[in-house]
Amino acid sequence: MDSNRWPEVRHVLGVDQFDRPFLDRICLLTQEIRELCDKPDGKRLLKEQFADRSAMLYFSQPSSRTYTSFKRACQKLGVDIVDVRDPNTSSEVKGESKMDTIRTFSSYVDVIVMRTKEQGLAAQAAAHLDQTPRPRPIVNAGSGADEQPTQVLLDIYTMARSFKDHGGIDGKTIALVGDLKRGRTVRSLAKLMRHYHDMMLLLVSPPAFRMQQDILDHLDSHRDRVRYEVVDDLRAAVCRADAVYMTRVQDEHDVDGESAKVSINDFCFTPEHLTLLRPEGVVMHPGPRRQELDLRCDDDPRVKYWRQMRNGMWVRTALLACIFATLGKERKERRR
Ligand code: NCD
């Protein structure tokens, strides 16, 4: 393993920091690490890489996939883990500011992976730590309804693998379905599409959950690479799509129970939609899945939901490996 060839990564805050070479390299590294772990020697080698390193998993919002996959990623790299999953168990309840809490964590670990309900908190924490004598990298594992940059990496990796024999991601039509207004994964994914050529996004949602104007403006400013259409009919979108990306209603962001008044019956993917999807098409979902992706679809090889969450562990292993390798280089530089 030659970590000198790995992309240099410090903070991972939002998708704006990713460019196409980075996306391609992280997919390749993920694949390399995965293949390495197929062999017992490779597994051992990986575990020895960062055995003196540690990470904090600070998840003040619920999480199953992201938390567990980051934890397993750390374990695969031999990294020690500390976690806080309930802010009621940290000194925040005694009135400590978020920035002091995060700076406290930075005293004990090398990297902080954090998920919060507050939009922009990861970026604020990164800027804050950069002013301190221990500027530890921050990884945004989800910030409010805003961004989910590491989810998008695994989505890209899943698509790259799925379309490997069909020309890759370039030129594909992707239907984003569900709560596009508040779904941070679809917002992040839509933004990243500008790094691919000739993309078409079909935005399929009830009127109340339409993609917000900031993302549409972003897409408009990259219309040489990404075009989009707002489509009301899920069946029509499925007939055209190479990938259908389903999302749940993000009702945790409701102010007044407004989601309950919106019917999503016409935006649920069922076995009938599978009959409309092309043979090399894929169905994705960031999880957690509710009724919008029918359980009866799971056995179809085009449904990548379960594979996608497993890919998350490998992509996060690759990403953390890059961060720890970058820290190692910085340490060497300082010693010179
Ligand atoms: C997503 C999230 O939390 O942003 N889930 C995940 O991380 N896999 C999507 C969601 O909760 O709907």
mmCIF file of C-alpha atoms and ligand atoms in Angstrom:
data_model
loop_
_atom_site.group_PDB
_atom_site.id
_atom_site.type_symbol
_atom_site.label_atom_id
_atom_site.label_comp_id
_atom_site.label_asym_id
_atom_site.label_seq_id
_atom_site.Cartn_x
_atom_site.Cartn_y
_atom_site.Cartn_z
ATOM 1 C CA MET A 1 0.000 0.000 0.000
ATOM 2 C CA ASP A 2 1.553 3.235 -1.130
ATOM 3 C CA SER A 3 -0.196 6.010 0.791
ATOM 4 C CA ASN A 4 1.810 8.650 -1.105
ATOM 5 C CA ARG A 5 -0.547 8.076 -4.032
ATOM 6 C CA TRP A 6 -3.676 8.650 -1.957
ATOM 7 C CA PRO A 7 -5.588 11.919 -2.197
ATOM 8 C CA GLU A 8 -4.682 14.393 0.558
ATOM 9 C CA VAL A 9 -7.702 15.060 2.735
ATOM 10 C CA ARG A 10 -8.118 17.090 5.925
ATOM 11 C CA HIS A 11 -11.624 18.296 6.765
ATOM 12 C CA VAL A 12 -14.542 16.737 4.934
ATOM 13 C CA LEU A 13 -17.276 19.341 5.246
ATOM 14 C CA GLY A 14 -19.320 19.446 2.091
ATOM 15 C CA VAL A 15 -19.419 18.216 -1.461
ATOM 16 C CA ASP A 16 -18.083 21.479 -2.887
ATOM 17 C CA GLN A 17 -14.610 20.356 -1.911
ATOM 18 C CA PHE A 18 -14.751 17.247 -4.150
ATOM 19 C CA ASP A 19 -13.623 17.382 -7.757
ATOM 20 C CA ARG A 20 -13.703 14.677 -10.393
ATOM 21 C CA PRO A 21 -10.108 13.471 -9.905
ATOM 22 C CA PHE A 22 -10.815 13.104 -6.181
ATOM 23 C CA LEU A 23 -14.042 11.182 -6.806
ATOM 24 C CA ASP A 24 -12.326 8.844 -9.233
ATOM 25 C CA ARG A 25 -9.378 8.289 -6.907
ATOM 26 C CA ILE A 26 -11.512 7.599 -3.842
ATOM 27 C CA CYS A 27 -13.492 5.019 -5.838
ATOM 28 C CA LEU A 28 -10.255 3.341 -6.937
ATOM 29 C CA LEU A 29 -8.801 3.366 -3.431
ATOM 30 C CA THR A 30 -12.038 1.942 -2.022
ATOM 31 C CA GLN A 31 -11.791 -0.892 -4.505
ATOM 32 C CA GLU A 32 -8.118 -1.472 -3.660
ATOM 33 C CA ILE A 33 -8.800 -1.595 0.080
ATOM 34 C CA ARG A 34 -11.701 -3.941 -0.447
ATOM 35 C CA GLU A 35 -9.586 -6.333 -2.450
ATOM 36 C CA LEU A 36 -6.785 -6.085 0.113
ATOM 37 C CA CYS A 37 -9.236 -7.110 2.837
ATOM 38 C CA ASP A 38 -10.160 -10.221 0.870
ATOM 39 C CA LYS A 39 -6.815 -11.670 1.980
ATOM 40 C CA PRO A 40 -5.974 -12.325 5.647
ATOM 41 C CA ASP A 41 -2.511 -10.754 5.165
ATOM 42 C CA GLY A 42 -4.068 -7.700 3.592
ATOM 43 C CA LYS A 43 -6.517 -7.337 6.469
ATOM 44 C CA ARG A 44 -3.654 -7.478 8.949
ATOM 45 C CA LEU A 45 -1.596 -4.987 6.957
ATOM 46 C CA LEU A 46 -4.453 -2.510 6.932
ATOM 47 C CA LYS A 47 -5.000 -2.897 10.666
ATOM 48 C CA GLU A 48 -1.373 -2.000 11.303
ATOM 49 C CA GLN A 49 -1.467 1.174 9.214
ATOM 50 C CA PHE A 50 -2.860 3.603 11.767
ATOM 51 C CA ALA A 51 -2.663 1.667 14.998
ATOM 52 C CA ASP A 52 -1.446 4.745 16.913
ATOM 53 C CA ARG A 53 -4.404 6.846 15.773
ATOM 54 C CA SER A 54 -7.779 7.615 17.320
ATOM 55 C CA ALA A 55 -11.137 8.979 16.241
ATOM 56 C CA MET A 56 -14.138 10.506 17.979
ATOM 57 C CA LEU A 57 -17.579 9.597 16.692
ATOM 58 C CA TYR A 58 -19.758 12.463 17.892
ATOM 59 C CA PHE A 59 -23.282 11.684 16.722
ATOM 60 C CA SER A 60 -25.915 13.832 18.366
ATOM 61 C CA GLN A 61 -28.549 12.765 15.796
ATOM 62 C CA PRO A 62 -29.820 9.220 15.325
ATOM 63 C CA SER A 63 -27.781 7.050 12.975
ATOM 64 C CA SER A 64 -27.478 3.355 12.184
ATOM 65 C CA ARG A 65 -25.650 3.027 8.858
ATOM 66 C CA THR A 66 -23.373 6.057 9.003
ATOM 67 C CA TYR A 67 -22.319 5.496 12.609
ATOM 68 C CA THR A 68 -21.781 1.754 12.297
ATOM 69 C CA SER A 69 -19.939 2.017 9.003
ATOM 70 C CA PHE A 70 -17.606 4.712 10.346
ATOM 71 C CA LYS A 71 -16.984 2.579 13.424
ATOM 72 C CA ARG A 72 -16.209 -0.494 11.343
ATOM 73 C CA ALA A 73 -14.028 1.624 9.049
ATOM 74 C CA CYS A 74 -11.973 2.748 12.066
ATOM 75 C CA GLN A 75 -11.694 -0.824 13.270
ATOM 76 C CA LYS A 76 -10.481 -1.966 9.867
ATOM 77 C CA LEU A 77 -7.720 0.651 10.018
ATOM 78 C CA GLY A 78 -6.749 -0.308 13.566
ATOM 79 C CA VAL A 79 -7.860 3.121 14.841
ATOM 80 C CA ASP A 80 -9.072 3.530 18.458
ATOM 81 C CA ILE A 81 -12.592 4.873 18.798
ATOM 82 C CA VAL A 82 -14.304 7.053 21.393
ATOM 83 C CA ASP A 83 -17.916 8.022 20.951
ATOM 84 C CA VAL A 84 -20.659 10.318 22.193
ATOM 85 C CA ARG A 85 -24.064 9.518 20.777
ATOM 86 C CA ASP A 86 -26.235 11.398 23.214
ATOM 87 C CA PRO A 87 -25.439 15.058 23.953
ATOM 88 C CA ASN A 88 -27.246 14.591 27.287
ATOM 89 C CA THR A 89 -24.237 12.604 28.417
ATOM 90 C CA SER A 90 -21.753 15.334 27.514
ATOM 91 C CA SER A 91 -21.078 18.589 29.325
ATOM 92 C CA GLU A 92 -23.279 20.407 26.846
ATOM 93 C CA VAL A 93 -26.083 19.893 29.379
ATOM 94 C CA LYS A 94 -24.003 21.862 31.890
ATOM 95 C CA GLY A 95 -24.036 24.791 29.502
ATOM 96 C CA GLU A 96 -20.771 24.162 27.666
ATOM 97 C CA SER A 97 -20.747 25.649 24.183
ATOM 98 C CA LYS A 98 -20.607 23.316 21.169
ATOM 99 C CA MET A 99 -17.245 24.775 20.196
ATOM 100 C CA ASP A 100 -15.792 24.094 23.655
ATOM 101 C CA THR A 101 -17.205 20.557 23.552
ATOM 102 C CA ILE A 102 -15.612 19.885 20.171
ATOM 103 C CA ARG A 103 -12.324 21.467 21.197
ATOM 104 C CA THR A 104 -12.395 19.236 24.280
ATOM 105 C CA PHE A 105 -12.776 16.158 22.075
ATOM 106 C CA SER A 106 -9.889 17.374 19.917
ATOM 107 C CA SER A 107 -7.627 17.163 22.977
ATOM 108 C CA TYR A 108 -7.999 13.396 23.032
ATOM 109 C CA VAL A 109 -8.323 12.213 19.448
ATOM 110 C CA ASP A 110 -6.863 12.722 15.970
ATOM 111 C CA VAL A 111 -10.083 13.029 13.950
ATOM 112 C CA ILE A 112 -13.649 14.029 14.839
ATOM 113 C CA VAL A 113 -16.504 12.530 12.832
ATOM 114 C CA MET A 114 -19.699 14.399 13.677
ATOM 115 C CA ARG A 115 -23.398 14.344 12.887
ATOM 116 C CA THR A 116 -25.572 17.158 14.156
ATOM 117 C CA LYS A 117 -28.991 18.604 13.581
ATOM 118 C CA GLU A 118 -27.471 22.067 13.220
ATOM 119 C CA GLN A 119 -26.727 23.111 9.693
ATOM 120 C CA GLY A 120 -23.129 24.238 9.173
ATOM 121 C CA LEU A 121 -21.874 23.138 12.595
ATOM 122 C CA ALA A 122 -19.163 20.866 11.173
ATOM 123 C CA ALA A 123 -17.777 23.736 9.099
ATOM 124 C CA GLN A 124 -17.904 26.054 12.105
ATOM 125 C CA ALA A 125 -16.105 23.461 14.246
ATOM 126 C CA ALA A 126 -13.410 22.996 11.581
ATOM 127 C CA ALA A 127 -12.798 26.737 11.343
ATOM 128 C CA HIS A 128 -12.685 26.952 15.140
ATOM 129 C CA LEU A 129 -10.229 24.072 15.568
ATOM 130 C CA ASP A 130 -8.001 25.493 12.835
ATOM 131 C CA GLN A 131 -7.383 28.468 15.150
ATOM 132 C CA THR A 132 -6.257 26.229 18.014
ATOM 133 C CA PRO A 133 -2.916 24.501 18.601
ATOM 134 C CA ARG A 134 -4.567 21.126 17.798
ATOM 135 C CA PRO A 135 -6.310 21.632 14.458
ATOM 136 C CA ARG A 136 -7.821 18.148 14.160
ATOM 137 C CA PRO A 137 -9.699 17.191 10.975
ATOM 138 C CA ILE A 138 -13.503 17.235 11.107
ATOM 139 C CA VAL A 139 -15.632 14.872 9.032
ATOM 140 C CA ASN A 140 -19.224 15.930 8.464
ATOM 141 C CA ALA A 141 -21.384 12.825 8.835
ATOM 142 C CA GLY A 142 -24.573 14.833 8.287
ATOM 143 C CA SER A 143 -25.408 18.415 9.206
ATOM 144 C CA GLY A 144 -29.087 19.260 9.513
ATOM 145 C CA ALA A 145 -30.988 19.288 6.226
ATOM 146 C CA ASP A 146 -27.902 20.618 4.581
ATOM 147 C CA GLU A 147 -25.173 18.136 3.570
ATOM 148 C CA GLN A 148 -24.170 14.478 3.837
ATOM 149 C CA PRO A 149 -20.858 14.429 1.950
ATOM 150 C CA THR A 150 -19.717 10.927 2.885
ATOM 151 C CA GLN A 151 -23.075 9.407 1.915
ATOM 152 C CA VAL A 152 -22.599 10.912 -1.516
ATOM 153 C CA LEU A 153 -19.194 9.293 -1.855
ATOM 154 C CA LEU A 154 -20.727 5.894 -1.281
ATOM 155 C CA ASP A 155 -23.556 6.710 -3.687
ATOM 156 C CA ILE A 156 -21.022 7.651 -6.363
ATOM 157 C CA TYR A 157 -18.998 4.511 -5.685
ATOM 158 C CA THR A 158 -22.149 2.375 -5.908
ATOM 159 C CA MET A 159 -23.105 3.952 -9.229
ATOM 160 C CA ALA A 160 -19.569 3.713 -10.598
ATOM 161 C CA ARG A 161 -19.549 0.001 -9.805
ATOM 162 C CA SER A 162 -23.047 -0.594 -11.103
ATOM 163 C CA PHE A 163 -22.338 1.172 -14.424
ATOM 164 C CA LYS A 164 -18.770 -0.103 -14.783
ATOM 165 C CA ASP A 165 -19.670 -2.102 -17.903
ATOM 166 C CA HIS A 166 -22.089 0.516 -19.200
ATOM 167 C CA GLY A 167 -19.843 3.551 -19.665
ATOM 168 C CA GLY A 168 -19.625 4.663 -16.021
ATOM 169 C CA ILE A 169 -21.672 7.481 -14.491
ATOM 170 C CA ASP A 170 -21.227 9.964 -17.371
ATOM 171 C CA GLY A 171 -24.267 10.365 -19.580
ATOM 172 C CA LYS A 172 -26.691 8.749 -17.149
ATOM 173 C CA THR A 173 -30.205 9.792 -16.199
ATOM 174 C CA ILE A 174 -30.835 9.785 -12.468
ATOM 175 C CA ALA A 175 -34.273 10.125 -10.911
ATOM 176 C CA LEU A 176 -34.176 11.676 -7.431
ATOM 177 C CA VAL A 177 -37.424 10.805 -5.693
ATOM 178 C CA GLY A 178 -39.154 11.812 -2.456
ATOM 179 C CA ASP A 179 -38.423 14.634 -0.047
ATOM 180 C CA LEU A 180 -36.012 16.592 -2.212
ATOM 181 C CA LYS A 181 -36.621 19.714 -0.182
ATOM 182 C CA ARG A 182 -35.057 18.514 3.048
ATOM 183 C CA GLY A 183 -33.166 15.355 2.069
ATOM 184 C CA ARG A 184 -29.521 16.229 2.575
ATOM 185 C CA THR A 185 -28.324 13.222 0.579
ATOM 186 C CA VAL A 186 -30.182 14.207 -2.590
ATOM 187 C CA ARG A 187 -29.144 17.834 -2.202
ATOM 188 C CA SER A 188 -25.496 16.767 -1.960
ATOM 189 C CA LEU A 189 -25.806 14.264 -4.820
ATOM 190 C CA ALA A 190 -27.453 16.810 -7.139
ATOM 191 C CA LYS A 191 -24.638 19.271 -6.461
ATOM 192 C CA LEU A 192 -21.956 16.708 -7.302
ATOM 193 C CA MET A 193 -23.392 15.823 -10.700
ATOM 194 C CA ARG A 194 -21.616 18.790 -12.300
ATOM 195 C CA HIS A 195 -18.420 16.719 -12.216
ATOM 196 C CA TYR A 196 -19.890 14.263 -14.720
ATOM 197 C CA HIS A 197 -20.710 14.826 -18.387
ATOM 198 C CA ASP A 198 -24.091 14.907 -19.995
ATOM 199 C CA MET A 199 -26.116 14.119 -16.895
ATOM 200 C CA MET A 200 -29.882 14.325 -16.654
ATOM 201 C CA LEU A 201 -31.619 14.648 -13.284
ATOM 202 C CA LEU A 202 -35.311 13.902 -13.001
ATOM 203 C CA LEU A 203 -36.642 15.568 -9.860
ATOM 204 C CA VAL A 204 -39.686 13.608 -8.713
ATOM 205 C CA SER A 205 -41.550 14.761 -5.603
ATOM 206 C CA PRO A 206 -44.868 15.991 -4.300
ATOM 207 C CA PRO A 207 -45.099 19.779 -4.805
ATOM 208 C CA ALA A 208 -44.530 20.349 -1.060
ATOM 209 C CA PHE A 209 -41.172 18.556 -1.206
ATOM 210 C CA ARG A 210 -39.674 20.084 -4.349
ATOM 211 C CA MET A 211 -35.923 20.606 -4.613
ATOM 212 C CA GLN A 212 -35.021 24.016 -3.195
ATOM 213 C CA GLN A 213 -34.036 26.966 -5.325
ATOM 214 C CA ASP A 214 -30.385 27.054 -4.167
ATOM 215 C CA ILE A 215 -29.805 23.615 -5.725
ATOM 216 C CA LEU A 216 -31.770 24.488 -8.872
ATOM 217 C CA ASP A 217 -29.657 27.651 -9.251
ATOM 218 C CA HIS A 218 -26.544 25.536 -8.835
ATOM 219 C CA LEU A 219 -27.742 23.125 -11.522
ATOM 220 C CA ASP A 220 -28.654 26.044 -13.806
ATOM 221 C CA SER A 221 -25.144 27.383 -13.534
ATOM 222 C CA HIS A 222 -23.763 24.016 -14.717
ATOM 223 C CA ARG A 223 -26.296 23.263 -17.416
ATOM 224 C CA ASP A 224 -23.529 22.435 -19.896
ATOM 225 C CA ARG A 225 -23.023 19.248 -17.851
ATOM 226 C CA VAL A 226 -26.225 18.617 -15.912
ATOM 227 C CA ARG A 227 -29.749 19.199 -17.088
ATOM 228 C CA TYR A 228 -32.798 18.652 -14.928
ATOM 229 C CA GLU A 229 -36.533 18.266 -15.279
ATOM 230 C CA VAL A 230 -39.199 18.392 -12.607
ATOM 231 C CA VAL A 231 -41.326 15.283 -13.208
ATOM 232 C CA ASP A 232 -44.586 14.539 -11.410
ATOM 233 C CA ASP A 233 -45.059 10.991 -12.607
ATOM 234 C CA LEU A 234 -42.786 8.396 -10.994
ATOM 235 C CA ARG A 235 -43.634 5.784 -13.638
ATOM 236 C CA ALA A 236 -42.572 8.111 -16.442
ATOM 237 C CA ALA A 237 -39.318 8.875 -14.606
ATOM 238 C CA VAL A 238 -38.543 5.186 -13.986
ATOM 239 C CA CYS A 239 -38.974 4.438 -17.706
ATOM 240 C CA ARG A 240 -36.265 7.000 -18.513
ATOM 241 C CA ALA A 241 -33.875 6.475 -15.587
ATOM 242 C CA ASP A 242 -30.600 4.578 -15.327
ATOM 243 C CA ALA A 243 -30.691 5.073 -11.554
ATOM 244 C CA VAL A 244 -33.695 5.714 -9.317
ATOM 245 C CA TYR A 245 -32.654 7.237 -5.991
ATOM 246 C CA MET A 246 -35.471 6.954 -3.453
ATOM 247 C CA THR A 247 -35.645 8.957 -0.215
ATOM 248 C CA ARG A 248 -37.945 9.037 2.792
ATOM 249 C CA VAL A 249 -39.916 11.986 4.121
ATOM 250 C CA GLN A 250 -37.615 13.943 6.427
ATOM 251 C CA ASP A 251 -40.304 14.699 8.992
ATOM 252 C CA GLU A 252 -37.811 15.387 11.763
ATOM 253 C CA HIS A 253 -37.468 18.819 10.150
ATOM 254 C CA ASP A 254 -41.204 19.569 10.430
ATOM 255 C CA VAL A 255 -42.137 22.701 12.285
ATOM 256 C CA ASP A 256 -45.780 21.814 12.757
ATOM 257 C CA GLY A 257 -46.388 18.214 11.612
ATOM 258 C CA GLU A 258 -46.782 19.426 8.019
ATOM 259 C CA SER A 259 -45.417 16.196 6.450
ATOM 260 C CA ALA A 260 -48.479 14.268 7.614
ATOM 261 C CA LYS A 261 -50.613 16.405 5.287
ATOM 262 C CA VAL A 262 -48.574 15.422 2.204
ATOM 263 C CA SER A 263 -49.473 12.210 0.402
ATOM 264 C CA ILE A 264 -46.508 10.259 -0.922
ATOM 265 C CA ASN A 265 -48.569 7.381 -2.300
ATOM 266 C CA ASP A 266 -47.620 8.316 -5.851
ATOM 267 C CA PHE A 267 -43.937 8.479 -4.960
ATOM 268 C CA CYS A 268 -43.400 4.953 -3.666
ATOM 269 C CA PHE A 269 -41.344 2.432 -5.644
ATOM 270 C CA THR A 270 -43.105 -0.927 -6.003
ATOM 271 C CA PRO A 271 -42.549 -4.189 -7.918
ATOM 272 C CA GLU A 272 -44.624 -2.655 -10.700
ATOM 273 C CA HIS A 273 -41.936 -0.001 -11.196
ATOM 274 C CA LEU A 274 -39.326 -2.747 -11.507
ATOM 275 C CA THR A 275 -41.117 -3.935 -14.632
ATOM 276 C CA LEU A 276 -40.589 -0.466 -16.136
ATOM 277 C CA LEU A 277 -36.922 -0.130 -15.171
ATOM 278 C CA ARG A 278 -34.322 -1.013 -17.809
ATOM 279 C CA PRO A 279 -32.341 -4.246 -17.264
ATOM 280 C CA GLU A 280 -29.097 -2.429 -16.376
ATOM 281 C CA GLY A 281 -30.888 0.175 -14.226
ATOM 282 C CA VAL A 282 -30.414 0.460 -10.449
ATOM 283 C CA VAL A 283 -32.564 1.462 -7.494
ATOM 284 C CA MET A 284 -30.838 3.155 -4.594
ATOM 285 C CA HIS A 285 -31.826 4.500 -1.183
ATOM 286 C CA PRO A 286 -29.592 6.079 1.482
ATOM 287 C CA GLY A 287 -31.647 4.480 4.268
ATOM 288 C CA PRO A 288 -33.508 4.329 6.484
ATOM 289 C CA ARG A 289 -36.185 2.997 4.186
ATOM 290 C CA ARG A 290 -39.871 3.336 4.914
ATOM 291 C CA GLN A 291 -42.833 2.563 2.687
ATOM 292 C CA GLU A 292 -41.372 4.524 -0.254
ATOM 293 C CA LEU A 293 -39.314 1.469 -1.315
ATOM 294 C CA ASP A 294 -41.406 -1.676 -1.177
ATOM 295 C CA LEU A 295 -39.752 -4.599 0.618
ATOM 296 C CA ARG A 296 -40.874 -6.918 -2.146
ATOM 297 C CA CYS A 297 -38.367 -5.226 -4.462
ATOM 298 C CA ASP A 298 -35.348 -6.295 -2.383
ATOM 299 C CA ASP A 299 -34.659 -9.557 -4.188
ATOM 300 C CA ASP A 300 -34.292 -7.889 -7.556
ATOM 301 C CA PRO A 301 -30.566 -7.583 -8.410
ATOM 302 C CA ARG A 302 -31.139 -4.005 -9.596
ATOM 303 C CA VAL A 303 -32.072 -2.914 -6.076
ATOM 304 C CA LYS A 304 -28.758 -1.799 -4.562
ATOM 305 C CA TYR A 305 -30.023 -0.636 -1.178
ATOM 306 C CA TRP A 306 -28.237 -3.285 0.889
ATOM 307 C CA ARG A 307 -25.101 -3.239 -1.223
ATOM 308 C CA GLN A 308 -25.013 0.537 -0.973
ATOM 309 C CA MET A 309 -24.863 0.518 2.831
ATOM 310 C CA ARG A 310 -22.061 -2.057 2.794
ATOM 311 C CA ASN A 311 -20.204 0.061 0.244
ATOM 312 C CA GLY A 312 -20.461 2.880 2.799
ATOM 313 C CA MET A 313 -18.148 1.017 5.148
ATOM 314 C CA TRP A 314 -15.515 0.581 2.419
ATOM 315 C CA VAL A 315 -15.712 4.145 1.140
ATOM 316 C CA ARG A 316 -15.420 5.499 4.680
ATOM 317 C CA THR A 317 -12.450 3.220 5.290
ATOM 318 C CA ALA A 318 -10.772 4.696 2.202
ATOM 319 C CA LEU A 319 -11.644 8.249 3.204
ATOM 320 C CA LEU A 320 -10.366 7.859 6.767
ATOM 321 C CA ALA A 321 -7.211 6.184 5.445
ATOM 322 C CA CYS A 322 -6.566 9.298 3.329
ATOM 323 C CA ILE A 323 -7.158 11.578 6.331
ATOM 324 C CA PHE A 324 -4.850 9.601 8.615
ATOM 325 C CA ALA A 325 -2.190 9.379 5.897
ATOM 326 C CA THR A 326 -2.418 13.166 5.426
ATOM 327 C CA LEU A 327 -1.999 13.654 9.188
ATOM 328 C CA GLY A 328 1.037 11.377 9.037
ATOM 329 C CA LYS A 329 2.605 13.494 6.281
ATOM 330 C CA GLU A 330 1.927 16.672 8.246
ATOM 331 C CA ARG A 331 3.531 15.141 11.317
ATOM 332 C CA LYS A 332 6.644 14.240 9.290
ATOM 333 C CA GLU A 333 6.827 17.762 7.837
ATOM 334 C CA ARG A 334 6.685 19.278 11.327
ATOM 335 C CA ARG A 335 9.544 17.061 12.509
ATOM 336 C CA ARG A 336 11.807 18.085 9.654
HETATM 337 C C1 NCD B 1 -29.544 9.733 5.554
HETATM 338 C C2 NCD B 1 -29.174 10.859 6.486
HETATM 339 O O1 NCD B 1 -29.221 10.743 7.691
HETATM 340 O O2 NCD B 1 -28.821 11.882 5.958
HETATM 341 N N1 NCD B 1 -29.277 8.481 6.079
HETATM 342 C C3 NCD B 1 -27.999 8.026 6.106
HETATM 343 O O3 NCD B 1 -27.123 8.683 6.595
HETATM 344 N N2 NCD B 1 -27.755 6.858 5.535
HETATM 345 C C4 NCD B 1 -30.879 9.868 4.961
HETATM 346 C C5 NCD B 1 -32.080 9.830 5.833
HETATM 347 O O4 NCD B 1 -32.011 9.809 7.066
HETATM 348 O O5 NCD B 1 -33.154 9.822 5.253
#
